[in-house]
Coordinates of C-alpha atoms in Angstrom, one line a residue:
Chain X
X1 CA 0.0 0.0 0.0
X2 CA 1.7 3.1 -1.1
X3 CA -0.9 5.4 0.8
X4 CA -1.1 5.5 4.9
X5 CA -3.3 7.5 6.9
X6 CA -0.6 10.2 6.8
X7 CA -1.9 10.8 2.7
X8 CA -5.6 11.8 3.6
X9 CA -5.3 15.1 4.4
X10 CA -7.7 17.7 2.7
X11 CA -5.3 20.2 0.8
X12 CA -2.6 17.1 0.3
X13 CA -1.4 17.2 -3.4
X14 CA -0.9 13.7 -5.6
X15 CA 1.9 13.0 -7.4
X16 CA 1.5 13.4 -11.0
X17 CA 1.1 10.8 -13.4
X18 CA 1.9 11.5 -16.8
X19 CA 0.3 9.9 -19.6
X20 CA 1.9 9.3 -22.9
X21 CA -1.3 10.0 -25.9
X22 CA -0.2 7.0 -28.0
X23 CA -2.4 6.2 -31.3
X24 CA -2.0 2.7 -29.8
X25 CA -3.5 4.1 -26.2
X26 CA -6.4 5.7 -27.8
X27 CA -7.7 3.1 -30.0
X28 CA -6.6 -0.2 -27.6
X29 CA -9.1 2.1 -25.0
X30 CA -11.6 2.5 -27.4
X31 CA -12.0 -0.8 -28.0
X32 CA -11.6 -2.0 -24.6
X33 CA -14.5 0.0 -24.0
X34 CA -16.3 -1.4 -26.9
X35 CA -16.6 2.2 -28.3
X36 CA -16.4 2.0 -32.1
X37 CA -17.1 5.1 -32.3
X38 CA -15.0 6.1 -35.7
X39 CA -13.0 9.0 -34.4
X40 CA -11.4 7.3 -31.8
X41 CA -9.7 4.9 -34.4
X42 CA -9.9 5.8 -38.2
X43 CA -7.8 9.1 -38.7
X44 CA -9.5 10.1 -42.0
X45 CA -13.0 9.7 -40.9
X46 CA -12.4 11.8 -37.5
X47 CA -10.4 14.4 -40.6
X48 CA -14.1 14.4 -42.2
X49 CA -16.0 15.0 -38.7
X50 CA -13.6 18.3 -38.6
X51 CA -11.4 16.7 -36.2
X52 CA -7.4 16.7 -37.1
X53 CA -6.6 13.6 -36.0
X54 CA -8.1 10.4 -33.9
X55 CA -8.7 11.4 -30.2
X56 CA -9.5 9.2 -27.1
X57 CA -12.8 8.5 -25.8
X58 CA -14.6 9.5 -22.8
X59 CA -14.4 6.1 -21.2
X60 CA -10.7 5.4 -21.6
X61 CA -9.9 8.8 -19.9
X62 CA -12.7 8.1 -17.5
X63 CA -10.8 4.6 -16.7
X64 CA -7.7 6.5 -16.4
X65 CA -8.4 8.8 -13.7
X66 CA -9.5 6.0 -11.6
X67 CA -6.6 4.3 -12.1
X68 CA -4.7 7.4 -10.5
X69 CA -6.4 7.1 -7.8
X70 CA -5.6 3.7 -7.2
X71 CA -2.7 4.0 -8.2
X72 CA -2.2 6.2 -5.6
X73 CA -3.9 5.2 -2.7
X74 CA -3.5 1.3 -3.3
X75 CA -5.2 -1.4 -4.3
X76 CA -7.4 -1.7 -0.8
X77 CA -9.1 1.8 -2.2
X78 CA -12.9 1.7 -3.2
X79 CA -13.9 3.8 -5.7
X80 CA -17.4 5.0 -4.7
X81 CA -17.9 8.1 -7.7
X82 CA -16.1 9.5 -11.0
X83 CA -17.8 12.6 -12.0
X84 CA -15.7 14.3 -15.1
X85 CA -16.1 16.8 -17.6
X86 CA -13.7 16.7 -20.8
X87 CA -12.5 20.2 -22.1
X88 CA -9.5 19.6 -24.8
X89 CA -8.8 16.3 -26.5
X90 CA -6.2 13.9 -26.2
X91 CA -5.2 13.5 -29.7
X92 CA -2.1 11.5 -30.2
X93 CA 1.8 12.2 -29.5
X94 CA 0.8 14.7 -26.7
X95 CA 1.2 13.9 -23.2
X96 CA -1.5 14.3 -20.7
X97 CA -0.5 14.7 -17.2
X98 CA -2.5 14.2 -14.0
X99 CA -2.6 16.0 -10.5
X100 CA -4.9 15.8 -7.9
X101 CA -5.7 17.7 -4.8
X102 CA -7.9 15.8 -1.7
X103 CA -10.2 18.6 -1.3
X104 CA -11.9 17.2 2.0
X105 CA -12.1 14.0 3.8
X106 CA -14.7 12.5 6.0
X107 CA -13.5 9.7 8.0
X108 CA -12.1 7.1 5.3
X109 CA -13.3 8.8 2.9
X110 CA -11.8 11.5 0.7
X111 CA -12.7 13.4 -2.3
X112 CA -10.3 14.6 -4.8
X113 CA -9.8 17.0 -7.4
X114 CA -8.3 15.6 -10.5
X115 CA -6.9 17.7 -13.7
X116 CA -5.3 16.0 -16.5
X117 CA -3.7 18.5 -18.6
X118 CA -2.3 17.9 -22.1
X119 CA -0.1 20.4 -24.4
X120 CA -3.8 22.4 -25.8
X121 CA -5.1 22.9 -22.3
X122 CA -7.2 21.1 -19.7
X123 CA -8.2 17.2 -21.0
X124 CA -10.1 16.4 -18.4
X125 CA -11.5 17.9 -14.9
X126 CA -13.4 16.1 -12.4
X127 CA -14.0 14.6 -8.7
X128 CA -13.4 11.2 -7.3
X129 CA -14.5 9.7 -4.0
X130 CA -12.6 6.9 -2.7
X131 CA -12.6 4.8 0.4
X132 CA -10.0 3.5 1.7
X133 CA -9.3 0.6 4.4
X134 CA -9.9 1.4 7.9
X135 CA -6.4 1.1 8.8
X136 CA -5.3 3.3 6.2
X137 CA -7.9 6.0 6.5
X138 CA -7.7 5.7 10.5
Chain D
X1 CA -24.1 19.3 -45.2
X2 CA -23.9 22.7 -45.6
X3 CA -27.3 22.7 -46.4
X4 CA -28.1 21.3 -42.9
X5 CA -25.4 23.5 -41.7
X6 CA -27.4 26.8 -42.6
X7 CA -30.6 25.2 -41.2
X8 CA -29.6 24.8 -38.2
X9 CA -27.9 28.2 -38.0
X10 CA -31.2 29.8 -38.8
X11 CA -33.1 30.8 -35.5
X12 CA -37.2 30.4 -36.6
X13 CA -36.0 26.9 -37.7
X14 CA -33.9 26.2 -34.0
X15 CA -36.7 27.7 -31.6
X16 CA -39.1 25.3 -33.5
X17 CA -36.3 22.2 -33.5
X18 CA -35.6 23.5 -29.8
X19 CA -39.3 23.1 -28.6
X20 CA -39.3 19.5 -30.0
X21 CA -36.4 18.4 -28.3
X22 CA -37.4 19.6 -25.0
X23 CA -40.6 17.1 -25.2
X24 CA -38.0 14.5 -25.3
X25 CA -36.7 15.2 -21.7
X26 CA -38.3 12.7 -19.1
X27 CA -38.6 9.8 -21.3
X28 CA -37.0 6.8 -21.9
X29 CA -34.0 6.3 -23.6
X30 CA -33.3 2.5 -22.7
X31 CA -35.5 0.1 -21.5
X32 CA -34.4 -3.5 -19.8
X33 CA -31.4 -3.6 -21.9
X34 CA -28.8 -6.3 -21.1
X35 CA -25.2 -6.8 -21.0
X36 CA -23.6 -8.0 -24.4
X37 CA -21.2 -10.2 -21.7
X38 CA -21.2 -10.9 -18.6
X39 CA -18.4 -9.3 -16.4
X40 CA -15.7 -11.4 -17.3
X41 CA -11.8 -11.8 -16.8
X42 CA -10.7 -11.6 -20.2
X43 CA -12.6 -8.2 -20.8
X44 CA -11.3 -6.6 -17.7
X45 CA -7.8 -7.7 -18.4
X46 CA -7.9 -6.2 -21.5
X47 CA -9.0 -2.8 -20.3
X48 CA -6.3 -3.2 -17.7
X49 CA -4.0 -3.8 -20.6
X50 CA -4.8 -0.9 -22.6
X51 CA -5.1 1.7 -19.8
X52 CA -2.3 0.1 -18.3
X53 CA -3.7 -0.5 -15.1
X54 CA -1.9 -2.6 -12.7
X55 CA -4.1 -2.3 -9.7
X56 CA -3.9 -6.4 -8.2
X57 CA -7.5 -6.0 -7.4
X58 CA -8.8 -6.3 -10.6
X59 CA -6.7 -9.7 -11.1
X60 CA -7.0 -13.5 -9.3
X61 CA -9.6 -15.3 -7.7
X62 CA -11.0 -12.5 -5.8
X63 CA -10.8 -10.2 -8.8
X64 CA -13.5 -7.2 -9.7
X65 CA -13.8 -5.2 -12.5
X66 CA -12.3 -1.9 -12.3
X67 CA -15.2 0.2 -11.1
X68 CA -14.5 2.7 -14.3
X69 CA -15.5 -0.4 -16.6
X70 CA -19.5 0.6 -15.5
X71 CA -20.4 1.5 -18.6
X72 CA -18.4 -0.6 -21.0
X73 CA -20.7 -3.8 -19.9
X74 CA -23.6 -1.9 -21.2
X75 CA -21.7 -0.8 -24.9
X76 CA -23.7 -2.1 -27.5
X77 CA -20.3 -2.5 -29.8
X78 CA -20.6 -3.6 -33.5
X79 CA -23.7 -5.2 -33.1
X80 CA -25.6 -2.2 -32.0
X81 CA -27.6 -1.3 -28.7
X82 CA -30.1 -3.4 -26.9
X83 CA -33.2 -2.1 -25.2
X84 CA -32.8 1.3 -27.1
X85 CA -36.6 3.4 -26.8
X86 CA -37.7 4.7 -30.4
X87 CA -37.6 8.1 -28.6
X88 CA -33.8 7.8 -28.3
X89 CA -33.6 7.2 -31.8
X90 CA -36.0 10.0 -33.0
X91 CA -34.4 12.6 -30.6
X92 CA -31.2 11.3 -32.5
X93 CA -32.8 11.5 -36.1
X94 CA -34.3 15.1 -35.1
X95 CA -30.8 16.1 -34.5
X96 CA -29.2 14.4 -37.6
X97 CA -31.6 16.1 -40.2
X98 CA -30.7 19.3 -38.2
X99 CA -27.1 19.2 -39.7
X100 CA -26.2 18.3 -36.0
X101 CA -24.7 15.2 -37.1
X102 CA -21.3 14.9 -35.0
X103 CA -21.2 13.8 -31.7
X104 CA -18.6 14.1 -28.3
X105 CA -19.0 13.2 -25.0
X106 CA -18.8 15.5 -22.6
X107 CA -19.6 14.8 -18.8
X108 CA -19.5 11.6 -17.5
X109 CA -20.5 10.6 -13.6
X110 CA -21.1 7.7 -11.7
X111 CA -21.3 6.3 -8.8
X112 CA -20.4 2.9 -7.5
X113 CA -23.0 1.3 -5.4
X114 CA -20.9 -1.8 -5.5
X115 CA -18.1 -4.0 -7.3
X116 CA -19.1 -6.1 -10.4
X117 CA -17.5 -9.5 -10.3
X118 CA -17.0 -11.9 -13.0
X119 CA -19.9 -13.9 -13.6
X120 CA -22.3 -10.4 -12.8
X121 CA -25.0 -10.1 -15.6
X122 CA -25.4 -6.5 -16.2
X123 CA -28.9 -4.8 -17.2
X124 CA -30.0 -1.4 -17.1
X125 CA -32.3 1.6 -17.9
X126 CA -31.4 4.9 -19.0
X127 CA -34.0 8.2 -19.2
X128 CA -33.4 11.5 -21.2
X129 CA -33.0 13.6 -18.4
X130 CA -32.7 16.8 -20.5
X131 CA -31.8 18.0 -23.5
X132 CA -30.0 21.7 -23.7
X133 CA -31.1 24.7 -25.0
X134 CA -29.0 25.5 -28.9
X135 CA -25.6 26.2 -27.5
X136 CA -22.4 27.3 -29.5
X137 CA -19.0 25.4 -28.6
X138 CA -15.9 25.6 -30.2
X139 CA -16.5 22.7 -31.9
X140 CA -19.9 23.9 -33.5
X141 CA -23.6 24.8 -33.0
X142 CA -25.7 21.8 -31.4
X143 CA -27.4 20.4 -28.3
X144 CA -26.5 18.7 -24.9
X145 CA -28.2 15.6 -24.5
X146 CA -28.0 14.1 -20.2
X147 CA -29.4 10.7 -19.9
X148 CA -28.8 9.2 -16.7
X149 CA -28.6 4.8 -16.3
X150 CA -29.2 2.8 -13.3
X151 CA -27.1 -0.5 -13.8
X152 CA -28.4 -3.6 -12.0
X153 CA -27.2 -7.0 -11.5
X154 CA -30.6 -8.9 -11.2
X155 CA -32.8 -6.5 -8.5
X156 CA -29.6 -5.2 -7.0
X157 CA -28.7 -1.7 -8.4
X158 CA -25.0 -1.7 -8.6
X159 CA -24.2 1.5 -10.3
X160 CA -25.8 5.2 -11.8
X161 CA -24.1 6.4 -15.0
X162 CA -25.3 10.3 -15.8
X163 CA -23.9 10.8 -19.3
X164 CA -24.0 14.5 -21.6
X165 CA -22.9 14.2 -24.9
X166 CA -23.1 17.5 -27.5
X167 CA -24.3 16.4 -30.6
X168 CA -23.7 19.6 -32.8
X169 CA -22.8 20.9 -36.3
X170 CA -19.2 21.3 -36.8
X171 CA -18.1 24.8 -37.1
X172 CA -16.5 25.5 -40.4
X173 CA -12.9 25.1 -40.1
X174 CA -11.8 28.9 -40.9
X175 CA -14.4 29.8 -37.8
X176 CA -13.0 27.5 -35.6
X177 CA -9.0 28.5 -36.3
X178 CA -9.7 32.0 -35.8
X179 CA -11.1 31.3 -32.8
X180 CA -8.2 29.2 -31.9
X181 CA -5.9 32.2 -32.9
X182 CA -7.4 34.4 -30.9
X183 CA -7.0 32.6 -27.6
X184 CA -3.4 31.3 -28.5
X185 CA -2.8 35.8 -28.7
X186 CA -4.5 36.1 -25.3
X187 CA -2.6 33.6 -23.2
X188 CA 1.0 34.3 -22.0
X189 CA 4.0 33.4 -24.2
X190 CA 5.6 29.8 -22.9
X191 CA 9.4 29.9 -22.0
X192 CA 11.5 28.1 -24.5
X193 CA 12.9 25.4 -22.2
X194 CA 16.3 23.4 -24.2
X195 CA 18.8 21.2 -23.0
X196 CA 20.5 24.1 -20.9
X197 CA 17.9 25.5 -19.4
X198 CA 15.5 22.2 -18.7
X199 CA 16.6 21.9 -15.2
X200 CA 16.1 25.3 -14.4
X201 CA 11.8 24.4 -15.4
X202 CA 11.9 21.3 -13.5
X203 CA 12.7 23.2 -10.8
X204 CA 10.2 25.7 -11.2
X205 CA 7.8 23.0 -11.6
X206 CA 8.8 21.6 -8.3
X207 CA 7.8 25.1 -6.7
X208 CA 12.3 25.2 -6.4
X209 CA 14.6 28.5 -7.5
X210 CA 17.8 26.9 -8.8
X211 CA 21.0 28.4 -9.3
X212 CA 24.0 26.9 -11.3
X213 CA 27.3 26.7 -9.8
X214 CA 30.4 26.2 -11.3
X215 CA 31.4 23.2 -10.4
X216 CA 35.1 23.9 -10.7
X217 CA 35.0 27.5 -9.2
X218 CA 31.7 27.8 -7.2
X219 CA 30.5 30.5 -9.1
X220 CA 27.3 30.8 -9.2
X221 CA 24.9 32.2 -12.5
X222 CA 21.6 32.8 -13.8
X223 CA 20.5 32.6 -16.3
X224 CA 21.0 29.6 -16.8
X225 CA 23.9 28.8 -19.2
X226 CA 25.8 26.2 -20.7
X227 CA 29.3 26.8 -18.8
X228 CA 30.9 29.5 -16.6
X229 CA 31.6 33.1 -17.3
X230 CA 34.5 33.0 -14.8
X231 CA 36.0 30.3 -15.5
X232 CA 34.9 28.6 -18.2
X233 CA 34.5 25.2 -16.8
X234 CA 31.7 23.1 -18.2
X235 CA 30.4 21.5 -15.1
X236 CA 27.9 22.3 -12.5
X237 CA 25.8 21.4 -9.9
X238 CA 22.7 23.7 -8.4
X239 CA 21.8 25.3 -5.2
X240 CA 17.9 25.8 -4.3
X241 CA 17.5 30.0 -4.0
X242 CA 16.4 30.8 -0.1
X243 CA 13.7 33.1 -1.9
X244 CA 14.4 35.9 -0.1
X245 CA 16.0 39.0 -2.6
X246 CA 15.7 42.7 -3.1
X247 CA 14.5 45.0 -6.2
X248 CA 17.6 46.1 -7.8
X249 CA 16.1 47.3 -10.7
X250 CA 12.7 47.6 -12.6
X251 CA 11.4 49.4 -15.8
X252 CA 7.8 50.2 -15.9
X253 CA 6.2 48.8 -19.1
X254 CA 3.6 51.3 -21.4
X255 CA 4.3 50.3 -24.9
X256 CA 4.5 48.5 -27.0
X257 CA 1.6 46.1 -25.6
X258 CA 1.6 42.1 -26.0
X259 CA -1.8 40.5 -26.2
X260 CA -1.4 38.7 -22.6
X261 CA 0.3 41.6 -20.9
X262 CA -1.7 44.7 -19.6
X263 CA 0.3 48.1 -20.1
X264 CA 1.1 49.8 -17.5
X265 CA 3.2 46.4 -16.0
X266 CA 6.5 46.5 -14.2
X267 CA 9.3 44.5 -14.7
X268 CA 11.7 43.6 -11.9
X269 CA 15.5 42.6 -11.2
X270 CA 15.7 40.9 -8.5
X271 CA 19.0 40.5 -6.6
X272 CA 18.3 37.3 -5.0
X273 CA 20.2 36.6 -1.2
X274 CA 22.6 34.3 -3.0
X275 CA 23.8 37.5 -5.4
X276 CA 22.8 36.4 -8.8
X277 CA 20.1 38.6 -10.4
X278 CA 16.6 37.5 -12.0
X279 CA 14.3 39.2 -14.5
X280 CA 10.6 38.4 -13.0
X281 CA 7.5 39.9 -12.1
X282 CA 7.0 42.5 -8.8
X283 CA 3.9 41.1 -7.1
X284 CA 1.7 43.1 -4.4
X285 CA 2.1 46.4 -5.0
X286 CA 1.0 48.4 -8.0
X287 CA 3.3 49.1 -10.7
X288 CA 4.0 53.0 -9.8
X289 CA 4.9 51.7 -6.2
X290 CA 7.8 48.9 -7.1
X291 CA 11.0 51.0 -5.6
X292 CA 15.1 49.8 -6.1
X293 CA 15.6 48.4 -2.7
X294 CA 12.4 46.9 -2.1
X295 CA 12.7 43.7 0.1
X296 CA 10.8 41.2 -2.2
X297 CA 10.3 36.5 -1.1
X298 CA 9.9 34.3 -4.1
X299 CA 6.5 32.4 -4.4
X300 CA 5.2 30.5 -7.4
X301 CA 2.3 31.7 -9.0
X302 CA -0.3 29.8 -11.8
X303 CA -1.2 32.0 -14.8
X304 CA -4.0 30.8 -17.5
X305 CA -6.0 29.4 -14.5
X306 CA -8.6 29.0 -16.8
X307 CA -10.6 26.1 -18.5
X308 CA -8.7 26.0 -21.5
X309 CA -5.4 26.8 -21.1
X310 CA -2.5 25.0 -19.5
X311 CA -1.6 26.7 -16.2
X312 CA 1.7 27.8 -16.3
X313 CA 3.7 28.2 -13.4
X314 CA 6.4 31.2 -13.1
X315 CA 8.7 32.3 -10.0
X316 CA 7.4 36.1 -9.1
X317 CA 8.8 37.8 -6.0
X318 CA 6.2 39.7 -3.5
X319 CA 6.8 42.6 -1.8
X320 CA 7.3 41.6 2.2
X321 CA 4.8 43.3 4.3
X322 CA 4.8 46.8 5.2
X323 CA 7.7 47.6 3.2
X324 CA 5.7 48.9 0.0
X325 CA 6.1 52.3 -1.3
X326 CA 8.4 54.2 1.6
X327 CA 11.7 52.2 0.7
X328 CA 13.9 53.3 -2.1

């Protein structure tokens, strides 16, 4: 567990995590998440739509925020809610990197702030609330 | 499309297209649909694969999904949706004749009631919960659509899944890189960071002032530079700045003006403690009141705090307490 109870303070900052916008990472999401969807795979389709390249899907970046807060505060954390809102798109070859900020806690549990930001401006904003283990949280 | 384009650009047409999209809100948009698969190990392990997601949890004999996963058990994939109402489709062929043909997801929330476990057959019910006024993005003219899903695994609900997509008419390209122009002149020029300066940002990142030092002379220089002035020698380590310096001297900015810059702005050298000098902002006192002599702390402050910008983070110096104006 790389989280104790010393890690669930409100006002605590993450680590960042940065994510590397691969082609590969975009459509291995998409179709992980069995979303077809054409822009998050064929380039000169999402071209057509007025997009200028592929960009990943709601539900990969949705996965990925999760995963850093798991990442983060082990694998004995519950998520309990992922509310985000998307803003820029992660189109391939940029990197997106995520911070997060526990804006208040209530006994084990602790809500946090995530931003993912990638080179044209903020991917992906949102809150998570995660539980974590008694002894942890204690 | 630009036919359909102009349509739906056309406000008699909109307030009447508007109207019947609002009498869409409230009803169903899925009804007793059903998992494609069950929750199963070979789907979660490729999602874990692909987001690359190493979280033990979601493997072995105790495994659950990844809660994130919620809404890829109710994809309909290649072979299309299940338990999709007609009203979901006609809200979606309303929007399609409209020219609004394109479609992004924008907000996403759920909440976990609790794990899904291999083996968990998945069915659910969504409801339009509303459907937006016309609204103009950067991407193009359209409408926000909200339909919120309760998943259940036989009576048990197990998960809600509120989800807003924008299904829109793309702006024409020349629109949309003008507006992209525009903002790129309003936000603040980026430093050029290269291989001699990149430790410097790192620092800065870190919320740290380094200075080089000469690693054969002790020296120490900003900016940043490849070797010494004194000595010449290539090497060098870094020491972290104290933060505490002193205005040595400032020019007060009028013309000309840069887009992100406000005239009248002034423009600080600091003398840090350590005796090397830095160009950087004078923070906490107007620009007619920044004086040579002025005691001034480092802090690290965020600029293009907005939505669509990438914050950038600079090293400015604040004027200590009381010290404003009088000195100098």
């Amino acid at each position: 567990m790389k989280a104790g109870g010393a890690a669930m303070r409100a006002g605590e900052e993450l680590p960042l995590l940065e994510i590397e916008i691969t082609r590969t990472l975009i459509v291995a999401g998409a179709i992980a998440s069995r979303d077809y969807q054409d822009v998050h795979h064929d380039a000169e389709l999402a071209r057509r739509k007025g997009s200028p390249d592929i960009f990943m899907n709601i539900l990969t970046t949705n996965g990925l925020v999760g995963r850093y807060i798991t990442d983060h505060f082990g694998p004995g954390a519950t998520l309990r809610k992922v509310a985000i809102r998307l803003g820029a798109p992660n189109y391939p070859g940029d990197t997106m990197v995520l911070t997060g900020r526990i804006e208040e806690t209530d006994g084990d549990t602790a809500t946090v702030r995530v931003l993912g930001a990638n080179g044209i401006g903020r991917h992906v904003t949102g809150t998570v609330t995660v539980t974590l283990p008694r002894e942890a949280g204690a | 499309m630009g036919g359909r384009q102009a349509q739906a650009a056309s406000p008699a047409v909109v307030d009447e297209l508007g109207a019947r999209l609002k009498e869409f809100e409230g009803r169903a948009a899925a009804v007793a649909g059903t998992g494609k698969d069950p929750v199963n190990e070979p789907m979660i392990r490729h999602w874990c694969e692909a987001l690359g997601d190493t979280n033990p949890a979601y493997t072995g004999p105790n495994a659950i999904a990844p809660p994130t996963m919620l809404q890829a058990w109710t994809m309909g994939g290649l072979s299309g949706h299940t338990g999709r109402t007609q009203a979901y489709d006609e809200l979606f062929d309303l929007l399609d004749e409209a020219g609004c043909t394109s479609v992004v997801a924008t907000d996403c929330e759920q909440e976990y009631l609790r794990p899904l476990r291999p083996g968990d057959e998945v069915t659910f019910d969504a409801v339009i919960e509303s459907v937006s006024d016309r609204k103009t993005t950067k991407l193009g003219t359209g409408y926000f659509v909200t339909t919120r899903m309760d998943v259940r695994v036989g009576q048990d609900l197990v998960g809600t899944h509120r989800f807003r997509i924008l299904k829109y008419a793309p702006a024409r390209q020349k629109q949309k890189r003008q507006q992209e122009e525009k903002q790129a002149r309003a936000r603040r020029p980026r430093p050029v960071v290269n291989r001699d300066n990149a430790g410097f940002w790192e620092g800065v990142a870190q919320h740290r002032l380094l200075i080089q030092r000469c690693a054969d002379c002790g020296t120490l220089r900003h900016p940043w530079l490849p070797g010494c002035n004194t000595c010449g020698g290539p090497d060098w380590d870094t020491i972290e700045a104290s933060g505490e310096g002193s205005v040595y001297s400032y020019v007060v900015m009028h013309h000309p003006p840069f887009p992100a810059f406000a005239p009248p702005y002034a423009v600080g050298l600091i003398e840090l403690a350590e005796g090397v000098r830095i160009v950087s902002n004078v923070v906490g006192v107007p620009y007619d009141k920044v004086r040579i002599g002025l005691p001034v702390r480092l802090e690290f402050q965020r600029y293009d705090d907005d939505e669509d910008a990438v914050p950038l983070v600079l090293p400015v110096f604040r004027v200590q307490e009381g010290r404003e104006g009088g000195a100098g």
